Short mmCIF file of C-alpha atoms and ligand atoms in Angstrom, two decimals:
data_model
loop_
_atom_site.label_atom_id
_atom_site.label_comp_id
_atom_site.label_asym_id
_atom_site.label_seq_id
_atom_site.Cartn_x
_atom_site.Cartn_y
_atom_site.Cartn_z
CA UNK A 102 99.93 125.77 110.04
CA UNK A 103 102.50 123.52 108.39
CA UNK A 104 105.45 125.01 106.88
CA UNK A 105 106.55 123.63 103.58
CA UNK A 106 109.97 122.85 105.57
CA UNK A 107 108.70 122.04 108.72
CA UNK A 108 106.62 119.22 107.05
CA UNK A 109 109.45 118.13 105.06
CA UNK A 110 111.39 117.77 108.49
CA UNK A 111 109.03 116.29 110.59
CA UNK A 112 107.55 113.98 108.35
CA UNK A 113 110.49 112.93 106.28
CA UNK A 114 113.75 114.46 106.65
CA UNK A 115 113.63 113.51 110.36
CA UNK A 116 112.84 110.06 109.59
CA UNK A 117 115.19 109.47 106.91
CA UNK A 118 118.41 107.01 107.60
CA UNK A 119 121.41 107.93 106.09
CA UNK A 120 122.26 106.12 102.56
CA UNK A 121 124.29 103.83 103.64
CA UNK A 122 128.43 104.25 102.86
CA UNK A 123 129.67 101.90 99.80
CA UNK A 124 133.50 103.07 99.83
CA UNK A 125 136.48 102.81 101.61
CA UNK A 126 137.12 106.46 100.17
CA UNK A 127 136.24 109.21 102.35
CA UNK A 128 135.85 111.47 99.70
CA UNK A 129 133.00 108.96 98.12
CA UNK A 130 131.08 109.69 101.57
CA UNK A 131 127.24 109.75 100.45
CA UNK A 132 124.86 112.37 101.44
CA UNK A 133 121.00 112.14 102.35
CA UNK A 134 118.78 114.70 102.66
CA UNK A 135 119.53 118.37 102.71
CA UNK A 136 121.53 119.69 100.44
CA UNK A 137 120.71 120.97 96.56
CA UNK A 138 121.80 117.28 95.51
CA UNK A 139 121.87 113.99 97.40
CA UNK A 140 125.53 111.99 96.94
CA UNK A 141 124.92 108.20 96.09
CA UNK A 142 127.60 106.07 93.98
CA UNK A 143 127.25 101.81 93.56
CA UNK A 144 129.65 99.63 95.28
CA UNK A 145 132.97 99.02 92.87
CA UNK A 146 131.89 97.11 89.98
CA UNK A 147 128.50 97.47 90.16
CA UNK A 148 125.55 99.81 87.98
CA UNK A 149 122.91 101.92 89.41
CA UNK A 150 119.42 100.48 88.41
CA UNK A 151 116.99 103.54 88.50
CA UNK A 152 113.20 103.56 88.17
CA UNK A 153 110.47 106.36 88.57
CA UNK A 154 107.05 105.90 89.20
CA UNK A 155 103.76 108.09 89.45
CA UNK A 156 100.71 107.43 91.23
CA UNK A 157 98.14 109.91 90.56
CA UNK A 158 94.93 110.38 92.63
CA UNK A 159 92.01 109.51 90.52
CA UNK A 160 93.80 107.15 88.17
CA UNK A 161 95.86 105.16 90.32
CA UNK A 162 94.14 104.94 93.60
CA UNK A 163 91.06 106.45 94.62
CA UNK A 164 90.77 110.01 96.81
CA UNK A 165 89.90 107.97 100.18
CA UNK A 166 92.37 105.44 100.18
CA UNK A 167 94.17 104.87 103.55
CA UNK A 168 97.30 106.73 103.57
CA UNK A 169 99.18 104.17 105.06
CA UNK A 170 98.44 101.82 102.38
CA UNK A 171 99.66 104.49 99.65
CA UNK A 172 103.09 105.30 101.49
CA UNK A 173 103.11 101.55 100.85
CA UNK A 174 102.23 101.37 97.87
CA UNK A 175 103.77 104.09 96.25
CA UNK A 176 107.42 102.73 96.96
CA UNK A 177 106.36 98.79 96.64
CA UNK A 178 105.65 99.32 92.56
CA UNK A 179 109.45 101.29 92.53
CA UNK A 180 110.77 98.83 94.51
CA UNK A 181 109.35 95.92 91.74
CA UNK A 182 111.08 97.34 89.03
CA UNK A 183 114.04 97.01 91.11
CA UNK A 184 113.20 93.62 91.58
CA UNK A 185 112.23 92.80 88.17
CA UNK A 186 115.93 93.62 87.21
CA UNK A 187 117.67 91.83 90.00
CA UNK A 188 118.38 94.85 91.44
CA UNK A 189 119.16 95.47 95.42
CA UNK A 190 117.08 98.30 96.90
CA UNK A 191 119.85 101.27 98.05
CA UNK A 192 117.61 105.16 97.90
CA UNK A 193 114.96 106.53 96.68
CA UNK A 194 113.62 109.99 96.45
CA UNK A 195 110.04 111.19 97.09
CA UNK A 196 108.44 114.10 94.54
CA UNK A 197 104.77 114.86 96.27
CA UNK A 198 102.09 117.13 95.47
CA UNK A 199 99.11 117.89 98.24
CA UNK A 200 96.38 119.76 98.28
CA UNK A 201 97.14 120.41 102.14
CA UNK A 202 99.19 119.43 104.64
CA UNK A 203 96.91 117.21 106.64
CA UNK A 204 99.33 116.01 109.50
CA UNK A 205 96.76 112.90 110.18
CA UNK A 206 97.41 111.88 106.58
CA UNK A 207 100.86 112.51 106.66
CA UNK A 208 101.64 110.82 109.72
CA UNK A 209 99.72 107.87 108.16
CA UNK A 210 101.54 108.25 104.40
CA UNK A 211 105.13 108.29 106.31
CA UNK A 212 104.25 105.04 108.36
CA UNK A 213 103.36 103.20 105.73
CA UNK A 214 106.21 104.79 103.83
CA UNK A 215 108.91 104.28 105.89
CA UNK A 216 107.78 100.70 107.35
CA UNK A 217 109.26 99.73 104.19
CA UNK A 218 111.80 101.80 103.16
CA UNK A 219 113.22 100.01 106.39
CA UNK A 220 112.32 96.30 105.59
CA UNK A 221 114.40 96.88 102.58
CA UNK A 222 116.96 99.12 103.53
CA UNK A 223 116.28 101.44 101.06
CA UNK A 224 117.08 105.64 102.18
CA UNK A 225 115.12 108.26 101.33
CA UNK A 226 117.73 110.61 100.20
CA UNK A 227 115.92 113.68 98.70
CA UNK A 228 112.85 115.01 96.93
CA UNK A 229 110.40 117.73 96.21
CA UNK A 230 107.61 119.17 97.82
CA UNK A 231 104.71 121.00 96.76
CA UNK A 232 100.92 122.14 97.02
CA UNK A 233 98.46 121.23 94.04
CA UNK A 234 96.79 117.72 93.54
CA UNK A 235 97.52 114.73 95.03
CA UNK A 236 100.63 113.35 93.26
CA UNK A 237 103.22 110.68 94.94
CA UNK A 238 106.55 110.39 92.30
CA UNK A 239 109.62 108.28 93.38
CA UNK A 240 112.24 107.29 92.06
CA UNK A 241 114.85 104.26 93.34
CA UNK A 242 117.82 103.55 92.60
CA UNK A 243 119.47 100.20 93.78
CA UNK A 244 122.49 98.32 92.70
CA UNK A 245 123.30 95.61 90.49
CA UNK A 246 126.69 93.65 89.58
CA UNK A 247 127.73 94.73 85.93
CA UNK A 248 126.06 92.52 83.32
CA UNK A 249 123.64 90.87 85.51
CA UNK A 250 120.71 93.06 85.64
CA UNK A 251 117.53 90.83 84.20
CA UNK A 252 116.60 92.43 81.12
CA UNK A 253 113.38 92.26 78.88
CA UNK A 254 115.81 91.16 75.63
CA UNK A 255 117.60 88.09 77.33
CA UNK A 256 114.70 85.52 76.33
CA UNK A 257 116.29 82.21 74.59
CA UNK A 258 114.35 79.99 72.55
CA UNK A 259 113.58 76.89 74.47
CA UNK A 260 113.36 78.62 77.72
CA UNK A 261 110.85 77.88 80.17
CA UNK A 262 108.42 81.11 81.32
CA UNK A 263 107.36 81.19 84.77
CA UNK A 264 105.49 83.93 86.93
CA UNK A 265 105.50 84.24 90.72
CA UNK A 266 102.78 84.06 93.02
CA UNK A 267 98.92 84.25 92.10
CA UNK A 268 98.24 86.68 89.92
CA UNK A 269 94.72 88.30 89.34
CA UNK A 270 93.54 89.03 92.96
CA UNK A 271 94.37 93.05 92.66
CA UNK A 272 92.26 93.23 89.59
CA UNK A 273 89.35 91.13 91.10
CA UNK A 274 89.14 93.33 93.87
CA UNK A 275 88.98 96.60 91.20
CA UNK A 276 86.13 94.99 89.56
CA UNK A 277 83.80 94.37 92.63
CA UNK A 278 84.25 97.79 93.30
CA UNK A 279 83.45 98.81 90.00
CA UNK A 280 80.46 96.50 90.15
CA UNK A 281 81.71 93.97 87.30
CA UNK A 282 80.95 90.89 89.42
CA UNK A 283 80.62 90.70 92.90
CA UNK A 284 83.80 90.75 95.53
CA UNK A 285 85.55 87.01 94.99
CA UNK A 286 84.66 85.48 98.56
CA UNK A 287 87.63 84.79 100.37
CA UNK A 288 90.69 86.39 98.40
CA UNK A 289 92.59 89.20 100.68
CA UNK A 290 91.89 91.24 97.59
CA UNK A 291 92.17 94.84 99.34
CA UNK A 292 95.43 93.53 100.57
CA UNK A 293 96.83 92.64 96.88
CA UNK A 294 95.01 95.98 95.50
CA UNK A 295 96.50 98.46 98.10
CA UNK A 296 99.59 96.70 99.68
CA UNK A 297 101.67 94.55 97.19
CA UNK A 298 104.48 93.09 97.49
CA UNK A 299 107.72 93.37 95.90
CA UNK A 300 109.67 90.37 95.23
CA UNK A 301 112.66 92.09 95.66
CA UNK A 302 114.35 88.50 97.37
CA UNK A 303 113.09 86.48 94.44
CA UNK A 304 114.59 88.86 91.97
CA UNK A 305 118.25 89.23 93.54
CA UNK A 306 117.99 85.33 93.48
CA UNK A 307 116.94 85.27 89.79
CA UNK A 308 120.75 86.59 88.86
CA UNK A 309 122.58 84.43 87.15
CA UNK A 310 119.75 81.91 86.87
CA UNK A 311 116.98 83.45 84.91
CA UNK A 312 117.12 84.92 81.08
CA UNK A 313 114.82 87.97 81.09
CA UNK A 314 112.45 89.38 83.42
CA UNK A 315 109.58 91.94 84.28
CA UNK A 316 107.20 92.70 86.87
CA UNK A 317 103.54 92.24 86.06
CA UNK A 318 102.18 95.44 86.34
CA UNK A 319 99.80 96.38 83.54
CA UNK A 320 98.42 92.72 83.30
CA UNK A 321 100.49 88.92 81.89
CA UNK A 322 99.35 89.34 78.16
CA UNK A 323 100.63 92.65 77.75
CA UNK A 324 103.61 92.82 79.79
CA UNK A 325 104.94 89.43 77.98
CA UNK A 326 104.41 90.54 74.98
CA UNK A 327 107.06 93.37 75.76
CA UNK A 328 109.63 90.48 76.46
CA UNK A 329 108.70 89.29 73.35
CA UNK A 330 109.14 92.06 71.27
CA UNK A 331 112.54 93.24 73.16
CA UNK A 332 113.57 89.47 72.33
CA UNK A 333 111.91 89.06 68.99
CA UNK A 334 110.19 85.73 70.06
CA UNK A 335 107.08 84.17 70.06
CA UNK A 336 105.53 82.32 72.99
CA UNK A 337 102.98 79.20 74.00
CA UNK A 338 100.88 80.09 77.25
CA UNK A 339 98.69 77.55 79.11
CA UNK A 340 96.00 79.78 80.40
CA UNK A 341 94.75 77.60 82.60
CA UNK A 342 98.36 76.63 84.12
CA UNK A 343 98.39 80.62 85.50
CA UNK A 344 98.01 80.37 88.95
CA UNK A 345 95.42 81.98 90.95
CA UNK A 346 94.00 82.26 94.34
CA UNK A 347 90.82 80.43 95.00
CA UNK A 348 88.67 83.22 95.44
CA UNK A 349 89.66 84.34 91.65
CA UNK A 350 89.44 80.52 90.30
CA UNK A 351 86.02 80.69 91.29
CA UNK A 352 84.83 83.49 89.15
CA UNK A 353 83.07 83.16 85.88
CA UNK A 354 85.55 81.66 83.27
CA UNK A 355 85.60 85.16 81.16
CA UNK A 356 86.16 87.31 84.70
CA UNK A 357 88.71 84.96 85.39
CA UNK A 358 90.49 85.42 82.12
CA UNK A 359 90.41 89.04 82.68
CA UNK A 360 92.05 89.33 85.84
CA UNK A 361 94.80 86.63 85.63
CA UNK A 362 95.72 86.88 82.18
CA UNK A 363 95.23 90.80 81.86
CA UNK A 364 94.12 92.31 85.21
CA UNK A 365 96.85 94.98 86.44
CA UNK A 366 98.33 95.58 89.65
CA UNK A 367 99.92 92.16 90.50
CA UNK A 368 103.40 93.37 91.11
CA UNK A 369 104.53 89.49 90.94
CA UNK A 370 107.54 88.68 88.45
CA UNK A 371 107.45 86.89 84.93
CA UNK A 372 111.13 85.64 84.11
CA UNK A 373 112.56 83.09 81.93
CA UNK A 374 115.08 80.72 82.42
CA UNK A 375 116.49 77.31 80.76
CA UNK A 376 115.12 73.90 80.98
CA UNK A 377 118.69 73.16 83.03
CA UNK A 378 117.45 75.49 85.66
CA UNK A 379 114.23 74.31 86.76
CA UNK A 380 116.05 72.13 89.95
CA UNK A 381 117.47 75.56 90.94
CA UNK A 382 114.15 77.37 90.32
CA UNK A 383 112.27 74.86 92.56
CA UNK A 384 114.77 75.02 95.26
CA UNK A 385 114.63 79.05 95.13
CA UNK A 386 111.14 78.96 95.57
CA UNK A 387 111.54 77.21 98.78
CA UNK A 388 114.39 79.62 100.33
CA UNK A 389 112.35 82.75 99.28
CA UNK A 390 109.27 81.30 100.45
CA UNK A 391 107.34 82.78 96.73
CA UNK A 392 105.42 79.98 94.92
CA UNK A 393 107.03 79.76 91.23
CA UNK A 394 104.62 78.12 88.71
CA UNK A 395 105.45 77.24 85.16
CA UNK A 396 103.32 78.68 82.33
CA UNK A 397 104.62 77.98 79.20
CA UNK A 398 107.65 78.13 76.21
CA UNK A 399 109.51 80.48 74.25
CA UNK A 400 110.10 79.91 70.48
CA UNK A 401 111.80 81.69 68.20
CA UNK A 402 110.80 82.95 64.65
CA UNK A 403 107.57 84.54 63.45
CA UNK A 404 106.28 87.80 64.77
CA UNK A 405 106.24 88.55 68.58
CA UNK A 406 103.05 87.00 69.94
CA UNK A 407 101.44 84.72 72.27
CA UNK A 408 99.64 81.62 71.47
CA UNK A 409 97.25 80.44 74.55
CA UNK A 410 96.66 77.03 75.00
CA UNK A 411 94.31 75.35 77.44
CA UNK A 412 94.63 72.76 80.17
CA UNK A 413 94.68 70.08 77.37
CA UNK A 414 96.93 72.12 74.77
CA UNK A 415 94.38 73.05 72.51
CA UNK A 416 94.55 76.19 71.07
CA UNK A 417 92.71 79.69 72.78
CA UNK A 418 91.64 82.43 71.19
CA UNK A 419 91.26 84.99 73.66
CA UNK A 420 90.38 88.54 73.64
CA UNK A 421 91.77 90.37 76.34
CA UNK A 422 91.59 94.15 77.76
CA UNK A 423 95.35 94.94 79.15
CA UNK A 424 95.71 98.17 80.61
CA UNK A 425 96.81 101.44 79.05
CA UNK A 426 96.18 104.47 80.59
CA UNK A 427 95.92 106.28 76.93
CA UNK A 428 92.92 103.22 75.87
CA UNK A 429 91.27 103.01 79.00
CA UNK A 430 88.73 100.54 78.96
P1 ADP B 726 115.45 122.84 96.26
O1 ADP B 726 114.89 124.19 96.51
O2 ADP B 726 116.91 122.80 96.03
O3 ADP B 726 114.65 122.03 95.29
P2 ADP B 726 114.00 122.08 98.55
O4 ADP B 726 114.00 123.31 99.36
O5 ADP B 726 112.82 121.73 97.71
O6 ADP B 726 115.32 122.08 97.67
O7 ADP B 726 114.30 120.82 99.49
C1 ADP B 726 115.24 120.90 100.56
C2 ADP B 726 115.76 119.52 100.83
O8 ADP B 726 114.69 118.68 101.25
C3 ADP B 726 116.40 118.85 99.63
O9 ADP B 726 117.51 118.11 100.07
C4 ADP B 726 115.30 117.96 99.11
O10 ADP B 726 115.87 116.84 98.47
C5 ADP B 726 114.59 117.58 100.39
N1 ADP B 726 113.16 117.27 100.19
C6 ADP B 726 112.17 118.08 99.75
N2 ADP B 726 110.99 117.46 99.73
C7 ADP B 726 111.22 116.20 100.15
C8 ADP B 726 110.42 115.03 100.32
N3 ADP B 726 109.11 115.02 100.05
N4 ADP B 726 111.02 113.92 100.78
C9 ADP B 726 112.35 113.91 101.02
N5 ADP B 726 113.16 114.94 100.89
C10 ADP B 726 112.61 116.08 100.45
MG1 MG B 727 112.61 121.97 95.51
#
């Protein structure tokens, strides 16, 4: 039988890089691993972005998913908050609950885990470990030059709002295996439920360039709307201008809806950015190889809100189901 600290070890102590050094100054050595505290500081003239998030068995993924794909997981929706800031991945720590230490699934967990911790160069500097119900907490922290962090209340009126990617595939996926409609033929939609992600290259190339940002986690509507409010404007949408796979274009119009404009679990960014920028835009699509599709304005005035348009700019009126995990639908 596993030992709390021999499972720590083996499965992540062991496997842990060091956080990588940021000063010339000895004394401003980091530390990993190991000790009551891990060390960590941001290079000079730089702040530490820091983000926790929880995935709970039951409510975020279900009690059979592959472990591999929830090591994954769990640090790709902490490493899109960094990303939705602009931030550079640097360390994270690791707070898990099990039920039992099941070496299969922790072998598994720690592969898909580490695979890319590495990718992004982000060290796993500390956590806590414990038995009870299946509960994966981390918590990054990555670094960002002073002032240039993408935040919610940088919106300007006039500027252009974009999102990344195709967005509704994840919450397709959910509803053929809830039995809403049946699976969307031909989207990879396991793939954008269980392994997003993280535009983490997109968002340290947003700096400078784009006004305010966010990841899409909880579905577009609702997660604009908190732009919005943080930059007391109002916005026009063009529904059908969201882009979408094929697979999720081909669903009945109201499914459709659902998952583009308020499915969950896209992990793609909404930013956004001047009319002056949209040359720059196009050409950092290209170098980060992440489609970037224009959806619609900010104004100013009035209350926070969205006004939807269609294809033709007539007006929407659309009633959508975001996610909230105290309103569950
Ligand atoms: P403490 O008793 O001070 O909370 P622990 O005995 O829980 O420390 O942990 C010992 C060391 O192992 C600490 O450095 C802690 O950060 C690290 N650790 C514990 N669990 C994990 C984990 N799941 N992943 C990474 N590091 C961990
Ligand atoms: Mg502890």
């Amino acid at each position: 039988m596993l030992s709390e600290f021999s499972l720590i070890d083996r499965f992540f102590a062991r496997r842990a890089s060091a956080p990588a050094p940021r000063h010339e100054d000895e004394a401003a050595k980091p530390l990993g691993i190991g000790d009551d505290c891990a060390l960590i500081a941001p290079p000079a003239g730089h702040q530490l972005a820091i983000s926790t998030d929880m995935l709970v068995e039951g409510r975020h993924f279900f009690p059979d998913v592959d472990p591999y794909a929830l090591g994954h997981k769990a640090l790709a929706v902490n490493l899109s908050d960094l990303a939705a800031m602009g931030a550079k991945p640097h360390a994270f720590t690791l707070a898990l609950a099990l039920p039992r230490a099941d070496e299969t699934w922790l072998e598994a967990f720690s592969d898909g885990l580490f695979a890319l911790a590495e990718r992004h160069d982000c060290a796993l500097v500390g956590g806590d470990t414990t038995s009870g119900p299946l509960n994966i907490c981390i918590t990054v922290f990555g670094d960002v030059p002073n002032g240039a962090a993408l935040r919610r209340d940088a919106a300007q009126p006039g500027d252009d709002i974009y999102v990344s990617g195709a967005l509704g595939d994840a919450r397709a996926g959910l509803g053929a295996i809830r039995g809403e409609w049946p699976a969307p033929e031909g989207s990879d939609w396991r793939r954008a439920l269980e392994r997003p992600e993280p535009r983490v290259a997109l968002g340290l190339a947003l700096r400078g360039v784009a006004h305010a940002a966010l990841d899409i986690s909880d579905g577009l509507a609702g997660d604009l709307m908190h732009i919005l409010k943080r930059s007391g404007m109002r916005a026009i949408v063009d529904a059908d201008a969201v882009p979408c796979s094929n697979a999720v274009r081909a669903l009945p119009e109201a499914a459709r809806r659902q998952c583009t404009l308020a499915g969950g679990d896209d992990y793609e960014l909404c930013f956004t950015a001047p009319v002056a920028a949209r040359k720059t835009l196009a050409n950092i699509a290209t170098s980060v190889n992440v489609p970037l599709t224009r959806i619609g304005t900010i104004e100013s005035s009035g209350a926070p809100a969205i006004a939807w348009r269609d294809a033709a700019g007539a007006p929407l009126s659309l009633t959508l189901q975001g996610f909230d995990h105290f309103h569950a639908d």
